[in-house]
PDB file of C-alpha atoms in Angstrom:
ATOM      1  CA  MET A 263      46.514 -65.410   5.982  1.00 66.00           C
ATOM      2  CA  SER A 264      48.848 -67.443   3.887  1.00 76.00           C
ATOM      3  CA  ASP A 265      51.617 -66.638   6.299  1.00 85.00           C
ATOM      4  CA  ILE A 266      49.412 -68.417   8.834  1.00 86.00           C
ATOM      5  CA  PHE A 267      49.476 -71.380   6.470  1.00 86.00           C
ATOM      6  CA  GLU A 268      53.076 -71.678   5.662  1.00 89.00           C
ATOM      7  CA  SER A 269      53.832 -71.295   9.595  1.00 90.00           C
ATOM      8  CA  LEU A 270      51.368 -74.134  10.214  1.00 88.00           C
ATOM      9  CA  ILE A 271      53.460 -76.076   7.004  1.00 90.00           C
ATOM     10  CA  ASP A 272      56.738 -75.403   8.846  1.00 91.00           C
ATOM     11  CA  ILE A 273      55.494 -76.530  12.291  1.00 92.00           C
ATOM     12  CA  PHE A 274      54.135 -79.803  10.501  1.00 91.00           C
ATOM     13  CA  LYS A 275      57.551 -80.337   8.713  1.00 93.00           C
ATOM     14  CA  SER A 276      59.356 -79.825  12.146  1.00 94.00           C
ATOM     15  CA  LEU A 277      57.294 -82.180  13.925  1.00 93.00           C
ATOM     16  CA  GLY A 278      57.595 -84.899  10.957  1.00 92.00           C
ATOM     17  CA  ASP A 279      61.360 -84.392  11.576  1.00 93.00           C
ATOM     18  CA  ILE A 280      61.198 -84.820  15.270  1.00 94.00           C
ATOM     19  CA  PHE A 281      59.205 -88.065  15.076  1.00 92.00           C
ATOM     20  CA  GLU A 282      61.712 -89.374  12.487  1.00 93.00           C
ATOM     21  CA  SER A 283      64.417 -88.554  14.911  1.00 94.00           C
ATOM     22  CA  LEU A 284      62.518 -90.466  17.786  1.00 93.00           C
ATOM     23  CA  ILE A 285      62.132 -93.405  15.425  1.00 94.00           C
ATOM     24  CA  ASP A 286      65.743 -93.224  14.876  1.00 93.00           C
ATOM     25  CA  ILE A 287      66.465 -93.031  18.792  1.00 94.00           C
ATOM     26  CA  PHE A 288      64.193 -95.814  19.359  1.00 92.00           C
ATOM     27  CA  GLU A 289      65.902 -98.144  16.564  1.00 93.00           C
ATOM     28  CA  ILE A 290      69.176 -97.497  18.231  1.00 93.00           C
ATOM     29  CA  SER A 291      67.874 -98.219  21.609  1.00 94.00           C
ATOM     30  CA  ALA A 292      66.553-101.570  20.461  1.00 93.00           C
ATOM     31  CA  VAL A 293      70.056-102.453  18.921  1.00 92.00           C
ATOM     32  CA  LEU A 294      71.706-101.514  22.057  1.00 93.00           C
ATOM     33  CA  LEU A 295      69.379-103.699  24.213  1.00 93.00           C
ATOM     34  CA  VAL A 296      70.242-106.484  22.098  1.00 94.00           C
ATOM     35  CA  TYR A 297      74.152-105.758  22.504  1.00 94.00           C
ATOM     36  CA  LEU A 298      73.846-105.557  26.031  1.00 94.00           C
ATOM     37  CA  HIS A 299      71.767-108.895  26.143  1.00 94.00           C
ATOM     38  CA  PHE A 300      74.435-110.482  24.140  1.00 95.00           C
ATOM     39  CA  THR A 301      77.397-109.324  26.218  1.00 95.00           C
ATOM     40  CA  ARG A 302      75.653-110.278  29.438  1.00 94.00           C
ATOM     41  CA  GLU A 303      75.266-113.782  28.011  1.00 94.00           C
ATOM     42  CA  PHE A 304      78.667-113.934  26.867  1.00 94.00           C
ATOM     43  CA  GLU A 305      80.180-112.650  30.029  1.00 94.00           C
ATOM     44  CA  ARG A 306      78.046-115.602  31.755  1.00 93.00           C
ATOM     45  CA  PHE A 307      79.274-118.111  29.401  1.00 92.00           C
ATOM     46  CA  THR A 308      83.214-117.118  29.930  1.00 92.00           C
ATOM     47  CA  ARG A 309      82.448-116.896  33.832  1.00 92.00           C
ATOM     48  CA  GLU A 310      81.012-120.421  33.550  1.00 91.00           C
ATOM     49  CA  PHE A 311      83.285-122.085  31.109  1.00 90.00           C
ATOM     50  CA  PRO A 312      85.892-122.994  33.572  1.00 89.00           C
ATOM     51  CA  LEU A 313      83.383-125.007  35.488  1.00 87.00           C
ATOM     52  CA  PHE A 314      82.016-126.612  32.336  1.00 87.00           C
ATOM     53  CA  THR A 315      85.538-127.760  31.312  1.00 88.00           C
ATOM     54  CA  ARG A 316      86.519-129.084  34.897  1.00 88.00           C
ATOM     55  CA  GLU A 317      83.003-131.160  34.842  1.00 88.00           C
ATOM     56  CA  PHE A 318      83.466-132.458  31.520  1.00 87.00           C
ATOM     57  CA  CYS A 319      87.219-133.446  32.402  1.00 88.00           C
ATOM     58  CA  CYS A 320      85.913-135.611  35.234  1.00 86.00           C
ATOM     59  CA  PHE A 321      83.344-136.898  33.155  1.00 85.00           C
ATOM     60  CA  THR A 322      85.822-138.220  30.653  1.00 84.00           C
ATOM     61  CA  ARG A 323      88.369-139.385  33.270  1.00 83.00           C
ATOM     62  CA  GLU A 324      85.271-141.828  34.516  1.00 77.00           C
ATOM     63  CA  PHE A 325      85.379-143.619  31.058  1.00 69.00           C
TER      64      PHE A 325
END
């Protein structure tokens, strides 16, 4: 009978380890999503920057 309880305790410990690993994976995923969003916005900014500088140059020439 005691072997059954020890086995159940081991199973629950293993499940706890699995849930901790899943939490770590979700935290890493959240960080990656933030990083991807940042890189996408930075790429957009660098792509649109020449247009901004051209328009700003035209704007300052008018004054």
